[in-house]
Amino acid sequence: MTEAEPARLRRLGPDDDERPARALVADLRLDQPVGERPRVVAAMVMSADGRAQLADRSVGLGNAADRDLLRELRTGADAVLAGARTLHAERYATLLDPAQQEHRRARGDAPHPVVVTVSRRLDLPVGEIPVFGEAGVPIIVATESADRQLPGCDAEVDVWRYAQGGMTFGGLLRDLHARRGVRGVTCEGGPGLLRELIAQGELDELLLTVAPKLVAGETLSVLQGERFGDRGLDLELADVHRSEHHLFLRYVRPT
């Protein structure tokens, strides 16, 4: 009986193939829908021990390259999906710089991607989320509330109402494609929304930034919710980059 060949680990090459964040985003094909729904790419950052927050926010985990990548994802996508708690906790504001807005205009798109969030009871504290006060920013709020109203704000807010228990991410994504022509969505969490999106089979790719920090404690992880069975869900590694001591991993769902 012959001895099994030992497993081998491949070392990453030297930093001689640097690419700007915009080039990485171009590889994601956010202008190409998947059937009748937009392509969906999630971007998350975590510490080396798997925590998604530092002092109750993700701010502080990423570096300049991570922030640049996030902005370019927003520039390249037609819509940005984020949970209501994430909008509130991270105090979303000024999604794009003027240069990125101009880049969108130059390719024939609106200056701002559509901000999409889910509030099943429509209890959003819009006065505490700065992006709701930004004139000209289109926002869609998906809800299962039949009659509750949001207070007025400067953003262009459109409430999409679904039947009680009838709001699914598949349905929302198909509606975004059919009603707004959305071709690509970047999902920014939070951990509960992302877990639900994956569970419903609506995620195409995951961009995961690993920060060189240890956090510990009871802080949220990248995904929150029930376990995906005894074996979990498989991913395939498509690309790896680094910037300083941060690691950037691109995963795709197997077809």
PDB file of C-alpha atoms in Angstrom:
ATOM      1  CA  MET A   1       0.000   0.000   0.000  1.00  0.00           C
ATOM      2  CA  THR A   2       1.553   3.290  -1.098  1.00  0.00           C
ATOM      3  CA  GLU A   3       1.734   6.286   1.171  1.00  0.00           C
ATOM      4  CA  ALA A   4      -0.743   9.052   0.327  1.00  0.00           C
ATOM      5  CA  GLU A   5       0.667  12.176  -1.301  1.00  0.00           C
ATOM      6  CA  PRO A   6       0.801  14.954   1.328  1.00  0.00           C
ATOM      7  CA  ALA A   7      -1.467  17.952   0.848  1.00  0.00           C
ATOM      8  CA  ARG A   8       0.288  21.027  -0.412  1.00  0.00           C
ATOM      9  CA  LEU A   9      -0.289  24.689   0.366  1.00  0.00           C
ATOM     10  CA  ARG A  10       0.405  27.346  -2.242  1.00  0.00           C
ATOM     11  CA  ARG A  11       2.043  30.526  -1.085  1.00  0.00           C
ATOM     12  CA  LEU A  12       0.653  33.757  -2.491  1.00  0.00           C
ATOM     13  CA  GLY A  13       2.948  35.516  -4.909  1.00  0.00           C
ATOM     14  CA  PRO A  14       4.741  38.822  -4.294  1.00  0.00           C
ATOM     15  CA  ASP A  15       2.937  42.129  -4.565  1.00  0.00           C
ATOM     16  CA  ASP A  16       3.915  42.720  -8.199  1.00  0.00           C
ATOM     17  CA  ASP A  17       0.434  42.460  -9.716  1.00  0.00           C
ATOM     18  CA  GLU A  18      -1.362  45.354  -8.062  1.00  0.00           C
ATOM     19  CA  ARG A  19      -4.770  46.242  -9.456  1.00  0.00           C
ATOM     20  CA  PRO A  20      -7.061  49.176  -8.664  1.00  0.00           C
ATOM     21  CA  ALA A  21     -10.376  48.429  -6.965  1.00  0.00           C
ATOM     22  CA  ARG A  22     -12.277  49.485 -10.102  1.00  0.00           C
ATOM     23  CA  ALA A  23     -10.589  46.708 -12.101  1.00  0.00           C
ATOM     24  CA  LEU A  24     -11.570  44.116  -9.506  1.00  0.00           C
ATOM     25  CA  VAL A  25     -15.169  45.323  -9.587  1.00  0.00           C
ATOM     26  CA  ALA A  26     -15.241  45.140 -13.382  1.00  0.00           C
ATOM     27  CA  ASP A  27     -14.544  41.397 -13.113  1.00  0.00           C
ATOM     28  CA  LEU A  28     -17.779  40.946 -11.131  1.00  0.00           C
ATOM     29  CA  ARG A  29     -20.031  41.692 -14.140  1.00  0.00           C
ATOM     30  CA  LEU A  30     -22.490  43.787 -12.158  1.00  0.00           C
ATOM     31  CA  ASP A  31     -23.992  44.965 -15.446  1.00  0.00           C
ATOM     32  CA  GLN A  32     -25.086  41.417 -16.323  1.00  0.00           C
ATOM     33  CA  PRO A  33     -28.287  40.150 -14.636  1.00  0.00           C
ATOM     34  CA  VAL A  34     -28.751  36.494 -13.747  1.00  0.00           C
ATOM     35  CA  GLY A  35     -31.906  35.446 -15.554  1.00  0.00           C
ATOM     36  CA  GLU A  36     -34.793  37.620 -14.350  1.00  0.00           C
ATOM     37  CA  ARG A  37     -32.992  39.025 -11.340  1.00  0.00           C
ATOM     38  CA  PRO A  38     -29.908  41.210 -10.816  1.00  0.00           C
ATOM     39  CA  ARG A  39     -26.501  39.713 -10.136  1.00  0.00           C
ATOM     40  CA  VAL A  40     -25.862  39.879  -6.371  1.00  0.00           C
ATOM     41  CA  VAL A  41     -22.418  40.369  -4.838  1.00  0.00           C
ATOM     42  CA  ALA A  42     -22.006  40.721  -1.067  1.00  0.00           C
ATOM     43  CA  ALA A  43     -19.099  42.576   0.532  1.00  0.00           C
ATOM     44  CA  MET A  44     -18.242  41.997   4.183  1.00  0.00           C
ATOM     45  CA  VAL A  45     -15.276  42.678   6.439  1.00  0.00           C
ATOM     46  CA  MET A  46     -14.289  40.603   9.460  1.00  0.00           C
ATOM     47  CA  SER A  47     -11.486  40.309  11.983  1.00  0.00           C
ATOM     48  CA  ALA A  48      -9.081  37.357  11.905  1.00  0.00           C
ATOM     49  CA  ASP A  49     -11.272  35.664  14.528  1.00  0.00           C
ATOM     50  CA  GLY A  50     -14.428  36.096  12.451  1.00  0.00           C
ATOM     51  CA  ARG A  51     -16.010  39.158  14.087  1.00  0.00           C
ATOM     52  CA  ALA A  52     -17.881  41.617  11.890  1.00  0.00           C
ATOM     53  CA  GLN A  53     -17.816  44.551  14.277  1.00  0.00           C
ATOM     54  CA  LEU A  54     -15.401  46.565  16.359  1.00  0.00           C
ATOM     55  CA  ALA A  55     -17.114  48.562  19.117  1.00  0.00           C
ATOM     56  CA  ASP A  56     -20.551  47.752  17.586  1.00  0.00           C
ATOM     57  CA  ARG A  57     -19.590  48.965  14.076  1.00  0.00           C
ATOM     58  CA  SER A  58     -17.616  47.544  11.170  1.00  0.00           C
ATOM     59  CA  VAL A  59     -15.717  50.843  10.951  1.00  0.00           C
ATOM     60  CA  GLY A  60     -12.207  50.222  12.227  1.00  0.00           C
ATOM     61  CA  LEU A  61     -11.835  46.784  10.663  1.00  0.00           C
ATOM     62  CA  GLY A  62     -11.219  47.867   7.082  1.00  0.00           C
ATOM     63  CA  ASN A  63      -8.278  49.818   5.667  1.00  0.00           C
ATOM     64  CA  ALA A  64      -8.072  52.329   2.817  1.00  0.00           C
ATOM     65  CA  ALA A  65      -8.163  49.588   0.166  1.00  0.00           C
ATOM     66  CA  ASP A  66     -11.244  48.012   1.728  1.00  0.00           C
ATOM     67  CA  ARG A  67     -13.056  51.349   1.806  1.00  0.00           C
ATOM     68  CA  ASP A  68     -12.028  52.038  -1.805  1.00  0.00           C
ATOM     69  CA  LEU A  69     -13.333  48.629  -2.873  1.00  0.00           C
ATOM     70  CA  LEU A  70     -16.655  49.271  -1.143  1.00  0.00           C
ATOM     71  CA  ARG A  71     -17.055  52.624  -2.889  1.00  0.00           C
ATOM     72  CA  GLU A  72     -16.213  51.109  -6.275  1.00  0.00           C
ATOM     73  CA  LEU A  73     -18.757  48.343  -5.694  1.00  0.00           C
ATOM     74  CA  ARG A  74     -21.380  51.013  -5.074  1.00  0.00           C
ATOM     75  CA  THR A  75     -20.206  52.838  -8.203  1.00  0.00           C
ATOM     76  CA  GLY A  76     -20.495  49.705 -10.315  1.00  0.00           C
ATOM     77  CA  ALA A  77     -23.851  48.475  -9.007  1.00  0.00           C
ATOM     78  CA  ASP A  78     -27.324  49.732  -9.846  1.00  0.00           C
ATOM     79  CA  ALA A  79     -28.481  49.105  -6.270  1.00  0.00           C
ATOM     80  CA  VAL A  80     -27.024  48.808  -2.764  1.00  0.00           C
ATOM     81  CA  LEU A  81     -28.841  46.399  -0.429  1.00  0.00           C
ATOM     82  CA  ALA A  82     -28.402  46.865   3.319  1.00  0.00           C
ATOM     83  CA  GLY A  83     -30.514  45.890   6.296  1.00  0.00           C
ATOM     84  CA  ALA A  84     -32.358  48.517   8.299  1.00  0.00           C
ATOM     85  CA  ARG A  85     -30.229  47.837  11.399  1.00  0.00           C
ATOM     86  CA  THR A  86     -27.062  48.210   9.332  1.00  0.00           C
ATOM     87  CA  LEU A  87     -28.213  51.543   7.897  1.00  0.00           C
ATOM     88  CA  HIS A  88     -28.866  52.751  11.432  1.00  0.00           C
ATOM     89  CA  ALA A  89     -25.811  51.293  13.186  1.00  0.00           C
ATOM     90  CA  GLU A  90     -23.345  52.385  10.499  1.00  0.00           C
ATOM     91  CA  ARG A  91     -25.085  55.752  10.010  1.00  0.00           C
ATOM     92  CA  TYR A  92     -25.143  55.490   6.216  1.00  0.00           C
ATOM     93  CA  ALA A  93     -24.384  58.759   4.440  1.00  0.00           C
ATOM     94  CA  THR A  94     -22.722  60.039   1.247  1.00  0.00           C
ATOM     95  CA  LEU A  95     -22.441  56.676  -0.470  1.00  0.00           C
ATOM     96  CA  LEU A  96     -20.319  58.048  -3.323  1.00  0.00           C
ATOM     97  CA  ASP A  97     -17.771  60.798  -3.767  1.00  0.00           C
ATOM     98  CA  PRO A  98     -18.372  63.413  -6.518  1.00  0.00           C
ATOM     99  CA  ALA A  99     -15.785  61.747  -8.794  1.00  0.00           C
ATOM    100  CA  GLN A 100     -17.571  58.401  -8.508  1.00  0.00           C
ATOM    101  CA  GLN A 101     -20.927  60.039  -9.192  1.00  0.00           C
ATOM    102  CA  GLU A 102     -19.425  61.624 -12.312  1.00  0.00           C
ATOM    103  CA  HIS A 103     -18.066  58.239 -13.406  1.00  0.00           C
ATOM    104  CA  ARG A 104     -21.596  56.830 -13.219  1.00  0.00           C
ATOM    105  CA  ARG A 105     -22.972  59.761 -15.215  1.00  0.00           C
ATOM    106  CA  ALA A 106     -20.288  59.300 -17.873  1.00  0.00           C
ATOM    107  CA  ARG A 107     -21.411  55.743 -18.546  1.00  0.00           C
ATOM    108  CA  GLY A 108     -25.067  56.797 -18.726  1.00  0.00           C
ATOM    109  CA  ASP A 109     -26.223  55.833 -15.221  1.00  0.00           C
ATOM    110  CA  ALA A 110     -27.891  57.863 -12.489  1.00  0.00           C
ATOM    111  CA  PRO A 111     -25.355  59.510 -10.137  1.00  0.00           C
ATOM    112  CA  HIS A 112     -26.536  57.439  -7.176  1.00  0.00           C
ATOM    113  CA  PRO A 113     -27.280  53.719  -6.960  1.00  0.00           C
ATOM    114  CA  VAL A 114     -30.678  52.859  -5.494  1.00  0.00           C
ATOM    115  CA  VAL A 115     -30.433  52.172  -1.764  1.00  0.00           C
ATOM    116  CA  VAL A 116     -32.616  49.158  -0.954  1.00  0.00           C
ATOM    117  CA  THR A 117     -33.512  48.122   2.571  1.00  0.00           C
ATOM    118  CA  VAL A 118     -36.018  45.834   4.280  1.00  0.00           C
ATOM    119  CA  SER A 119     -38.204  46.912   7.191  1.00  0.00           C
ATOM    120  CA  ARG A 120     -40.996  44.401   7.549  1.00  0.00           C
ATOM    121  CA  ARG A 121     -42.866  46.531  10.123  1.00  0.00           C
ATOM    122  CA  LEU A 122     -41.840  49.838   8.536  1.00  0.00           C
ATOM    123  CA  ASP A 123     -40.433  51.109  11.822  1.00  0.00           C
ATOM    124  CA  LEU A 124     -37.311  52.724  10.378  1.00  0.00           C
ATOM    125  CA  PRO A 125     -35.877  55.639  12.415  1.00  0.00           C
ATOM    126  CA  VAL A 126     -35.288  57.669   9.245  1.00  0.00           C
ATOM    127  CA  GLY A 127     -34.335  60.776  11.229  1.00  0.00           C
ATOM    128  CA  GLU A 128     -31.335  58.895  12.636  1.00  0.00           C
ATOM    129  CA  ILE A 129     -30.075  57.587   9.269  1.00  0.00           C
ATOM    130  CA  PRO A 130     -28.324  60.445   7.423  1.00  0.00           C
ATOM    131  CA  VAL A 131     -28.805  59.064   3.894  1.00  0.00           C
ATOM    132  CA  PHE A 132     -32.568  59.590   4.251  1.00  0.00           C
ATOM    133  CA  GLY A 133     -31.841  63.298   4.525  1.00  0.00           C
ATOM    134  CA  GLU A 134     -29.795  63.499   1.319  1.00  0.00           C
ATOM    135  CA  ALA A 135     -31.705  65.060  -1.564  1.00  0.00           C
ATOM    136  CA  GLY A 136     -31.650  63.145  -4.823  1.00  0.00           C
ATOM    137  CA  VAL A 137     -30.715  59.757  -3.359  1.00  0.00           C
ATOM    138  CA  PRO A 138     -33.250  57.088  -4.433  1.00  0.00           C
ATOM    139  CA  ILE A 139     -34.269  54.709  -1.645  1.00  0.00           C
ATOM    140  CA  ILE A 140     -36.591  51.698  -1.787  1.00  0.00           C
ATOM    141  CA  VAL A 141     -37.967  50.302   1.458  1.00  0.00           C
ATOM    142  CA  ALA A 142     -39.500  46.834   1.190  1.00  0.00           C
ATOM    143  CA  THR A 143     -42.077  46.162   3.887  1.00  0.00           C
ATOM    144  CA  GLU A 144     -44.894  43.832   4.897  1.00  0.00           C
ATOM    145  CA  SER A 145     -46.741  46.625   6.684  1.00  0.00           C
ATOM    146  CA  ALA A 146     -50.071  47.328   4.988  1.00  0.00           C
ATOM    147  CA  ASP A 147     -50.634  50.890   6.092  1.00  0.00           C
ATOM    148  CA  ARG A 148     -47.828  52.282   8.220  1.00  0.00           C
ATOM    149  CA  GLN A 149     -46.180  55.402   6.755  1.00  0.00           C
ATOM    150  CA  LEU A 150     -42.654  56.794   6.912  1.00  0.00           C
ATOM    151  CA  PRO A 151     -42.113  60.412   7.932  1.00  0.00           C
ATOM    152  CA  GLY A 152     -41.126  62.816   5.192  1.00  0.00           C
ATOM    153  CA  CYS A 153     -37.452  63.179   4.278  1.00  0.00           C
ATOM    154  CA  ASP A 154     -35.276  64.748   1.568  1.00  0.00           C
ATOM    155  CA  ALA A 155     -34.294  61.490  -0.157  1.00  0.00           C
ATOM    156  CA  GLU A 156     -36.517  60.042  -2.905  1.00  0.00           C
ATOM    157  CA  VAL A 157     -38.128  57.249  -0.872  1.00  0.00           C
ATOM    158  CA  ASP A 158     -40.392  54.647  -2.458  1.00  0.00           C
ATOM    159  CA  VAL A 159     -42.131  52.105  -0.196  1.00  0.00           C
ATOM    160  CA  TRP A 160     -42.805  48.711  -1.774  1.00  0.00           C
ATOM    161  CA  ARG A 161     -45.455  46.794   0.131  1.00  0.00           C
ATOM    162  CA  TYR A 162     -45.677  42.999   0.195  1.00  0.00           C
ATOM    163  CA  ALA A 163     -48.239  40.715   1.788  1.00  0.00           C
ATOM    164  CA  GLN A 164     -47.666  39.654   5.375  1.00  0.00           C
ATOM    165  CA  GLY A 165     -45.070  36.881   5.267  1.00  0.00           C
ATOM    166  CA  GLY A 166     -44.738  37.291   1.494  1.00  0.00           C
ATOM    167  CA  MET A 167     -41.560  39.356   1.159  1.00  0.00           C
ATOM    168  CA  THR A 168     -38.760  37.153  -0.183  1.00  0.00           C
ATOM    169  CA  PHE A 169     -35.412  38.247  -1.528  1.00  0.00           C
ATOM    170  CA  GLY A 170     -36.079  36.419  -4.769  1.00  0.00           C
ATOM    171  CA  GLY A 171     -39.288  38.382  -5.257  1.00  0.00           C
ATOM    172  CA  LEU A 172     -37.668  41.679  -4.264  1.00  0.00           C
ATOM    173  CA  LEU A 173     -34.743  41.128  -6.631  1.00  0.00           C
ATOM    174  CA  ARG A 174     -37.011  40.224  -9.531  1.00  0.00           C
ATOM    175  CA  ASP A 175     -39.075  43.338  -8.833  1.00  0.00           C
ATOM    176  CA  LEU A 176     -35.923  45.482  -8.797  1.00  0.00           C
ATOM    177  CA  HIS A 177     -35.001  44.116 -12.207  1.00  0.00           C
ATOM    178  CA  ALA A 178     -38.497  44.391 -13.707  1.00  0.00           C
ATOM    179  CA  ARG A 179     -39.551  47.721 -12.200  1.00  0.00           C
ATOM    180  CA  ARG A 180     -36.255  49.604 -11.982  1.00  0.00           C
ATOM    181  CA  GLY A 181     -34.024  47.855 -14.503  1.00  0.00           C
ATOM    182  CA  VAL A 182     -31.509  46.911 -11.811  1.00  0.00           C
ATOM    183  CA  ARG A 183     -28.776  44.703 -13.290  1.00  0.00           C
ATOM    184  CA  GLY A 184     -26.415  44.323 -10.331  1.00  0.00           C
ATOM    185  CA  VAL A 185     -26.751  44.611  -6.554  1.00  0.00           C
ATOM    186  CA  THR A 186     -24.039  44.928  -3.956  1.00  0.00           C
ATOM    187  CA  CYS A 187     -25.162  43.648  -0.545  1.00  0.00           C
ATOM    188  CA  GLU A 188     -23.532  45.172   2.519  1.00  0.00           C
ATOM    189  CA  GLY A 189     -25.229  43.066   5.194  1.00  0.00           C
ATOM    190  CA  GLY A 190     -25.829  43.010   8.011  1.00  0.00           C
ATOM    191  CA  PRO A 191     -25.153  39.466   9.157  1.00  0.00           C
ATOM    192  CA  GLY A 192     -28.822  38.505   9.539  1.00  0.00           C
ATOM    193  CA  LEU A 193     -29.915  39.852   6.160  1.00  0.00           C
ATOM    194  CA  LEU A 194     -26.939  38.222   4.428  1.00  0.00           C
ATOM    195  CA  ARG A 195     -27.682  34.855   6.014  1.00  0.00           C
ATOM    196  CA  GLU A 196     -31.300  35.066   4.817  1.00  0.00           C
ATOM    197  CA  LEU A 197     -30.205  36.116   1.319  1.00  0.00           C
ATOM    198  CA  ILE A 198     -27.869  33.116   1.105  1.00  0.00           C
ATOM    199  CA  ALA A 199     -30.459  30.727   2.560  1.00  0.00           C
ATOM    200  CA  GLN A 200     -32.873  31.728  -0.209  1.00  0.00           C
ATOM    201  CA  GLY A 201     -30.223  30.996  -2.854  1.00  0.00           C
ATOM    202  CA  GLU A 202     -29.915  34.581  -4.098  1.00  0.00           C
ATOM    203  CA  LEU A 203     -26.194  35.289  -3.580  1.00  0.00           C
ATOM    204  CA  ASP A 204     -23.802  34.918  -6.518  1.00  0.00           C
ATOM    205  CA  GLU A 205     -20.478  36.030  -5.045  1.00  0.00           C
ATOM    206  CA  LEU A 206     -19.002  36.950  -1.661  1.00  0.00           C
ATOM    207  CA  LEU A 207     -16.146  39.405  -1.207  1.00  0.00           C
ATOM    208  CA  LEU A 208     -14.660  38.894   2.226  1.00  0.00           C
ATOM    209  CA  THR A 209     -12.020  41.205   3.680  1.00  0.00           C
ATOM    210  CA  VAL A 210     -10.035  39.703   6.567  1.00  0.00           C
ATOM    211  CA  ALA A 211      -8.608  42.372   8.857  1.00  0.00           C
ATOM    212  CA  PRO A 212      -5.436  41.740  10.886  1.00  0.00           C
ATOM    213  CA  LYS A 213      -7.233  42.184  14.200  1.00  0.00           C
ATOM    214  CA  LEU A 214      -8.487  39.952  17.007  1.00  0.00           C
ATOM    215  CA  VAL A 215     -11.712  41.080  18.691  1.00  0.00           C
ATOM    216  CA  ALA A 216     -13.218  38.200  20.742  1.00  0.00           C
ATOM    217  CA  GLY A 217     -16.279  38.770  22.933  1.00  0.00           C
ATOM    218  CA  GLU A 218     -19.867  38.325  21.805  1.00  0.00           C
ATOM    219  CA  THR A 219     -19.606  40.616  18.782  1.00  0.00           C
ATOM    220  CA  LEU A 220     -21.572  39.682  15.657  1.00  0.00           C
ATOM    221  CA  SER A 221     -20.001  37.364  13.132  1.00  0.00           C
ATOM    222  CA  VAL A 222     -20.303  37.783   9.351  1.00  0.00           C
ATOM    223  CA  LEU A 223     -23.446  35.605   9.350  1.00  0.00           C
ATOM    224  CA  GLN A 224     -26.062  35.376  12.090  1.00  0.00           C
ATOM    225  CA  GLY A 225     -28.871  32.834  12.278  1.00  0.00           C
ATOM    226  CA  GLU A 226     -29.477  29.119  12.007  1.00  0.00           C
ATOM    227  CA  ARG A 227     -26.659  26.895  10.846  1.00  0.00           C
ATOM    228  CA  PHE A 228     -26.666  25.786   7.204  1.00  0.00           C
ATOM    229  CA  GLY A 229     -27.074  22.101   8.033  1.00  0.00           C
ATOM    230  CA  ASP A 230     -24.360  19.787   9.321  1.00  0.00           C
ATOM    231  CA  ARG A 231     -22.039  20.358   6.346  1.00  0.00           C
ATOM    232  CA  GLY A 232     -22.569  24.060   5.779  1.00  0.00           C
ATOM    233  CA  LEU A 233     -22.654  25.577   2.289  1.00  0.00           C
ATOM    234  CA  ASP A 234     -19.723  25.203  -0.070  1.00  0.00           C
ATOM    235  CA  LEU A 235     -17.965  28.089  -1.792  1.00  0.00           C
ATOM    236  CA  GLU A 236     -15.263  28.176  -4.441  1.00  0.00           C
ATOM    237  CA  LEU A 237     -12.290  30.520  -4.132  1.00  0.00           C
ATOM    238  CA  ALA A 238     -12.076  32.654  -7.271  1.00  0.00           C
ATOM    239  CA  ASP A 239      -9.485  35.291  -6.398  1.00  0.00           C
ATOM    240  CA  VAL A 240      -7.157  36.491  -3.616  1.00  0.00           C
ATOM    241  CA  HIS A 241      -5.556  39.901  -3.125  1.00  0.00           C
ATOM    242  CA  ARG A 242      -3.836  41.666  -0.260  1.00  0.00           C
ATOM    243  CA  SER A 243      -3.248  45.257   0.761  1.00  0.00           C
ATOM    244  CA  GLU A 244      -0.779  45.774   3.578  1.00  0.00           C
ATOM    245  CA  HIS A 245      -1.868  43.159   6.123  1.00  0.00           C
ATOM    246  CA  HIS A 246      -5.491  42.905   4.951  1.00  0.00           C
ATOM    247  CA  LEU A 247      -6.526  39.888   2.894  1.00  0.00           C
ATOM    248  CA  PHE A 248      -9.224  40.116   0.206  1.00  0.00           C
ATOM    249  CA  LEU A 249     -11.005  36.881  -0.716  1.00  0.00           C
ATOM    250  CA  ARG A 250     -13.475  36.449  -3.563  1.00  0.00           C
ATOM    251  CA  TYR A 251     -15.768  33.418  -3.353  1.00  0.00           C
ATOM    252  CA  VAL A 252     -18.416  32.201  -5.796  1.00  0.00           C
ATOM    253  CA  ARG A 253     -21.280  29.803  -5.238  1.00  0.00           C
ATOM    254  CA  PRO A 254     -20.744  26.521  -7.132  1.00  0.00           C
ATOM    255  CA  THR A 255     -23.047  26.120 -10.138  1.00  0.00           C
TER     256      THR A 255
END
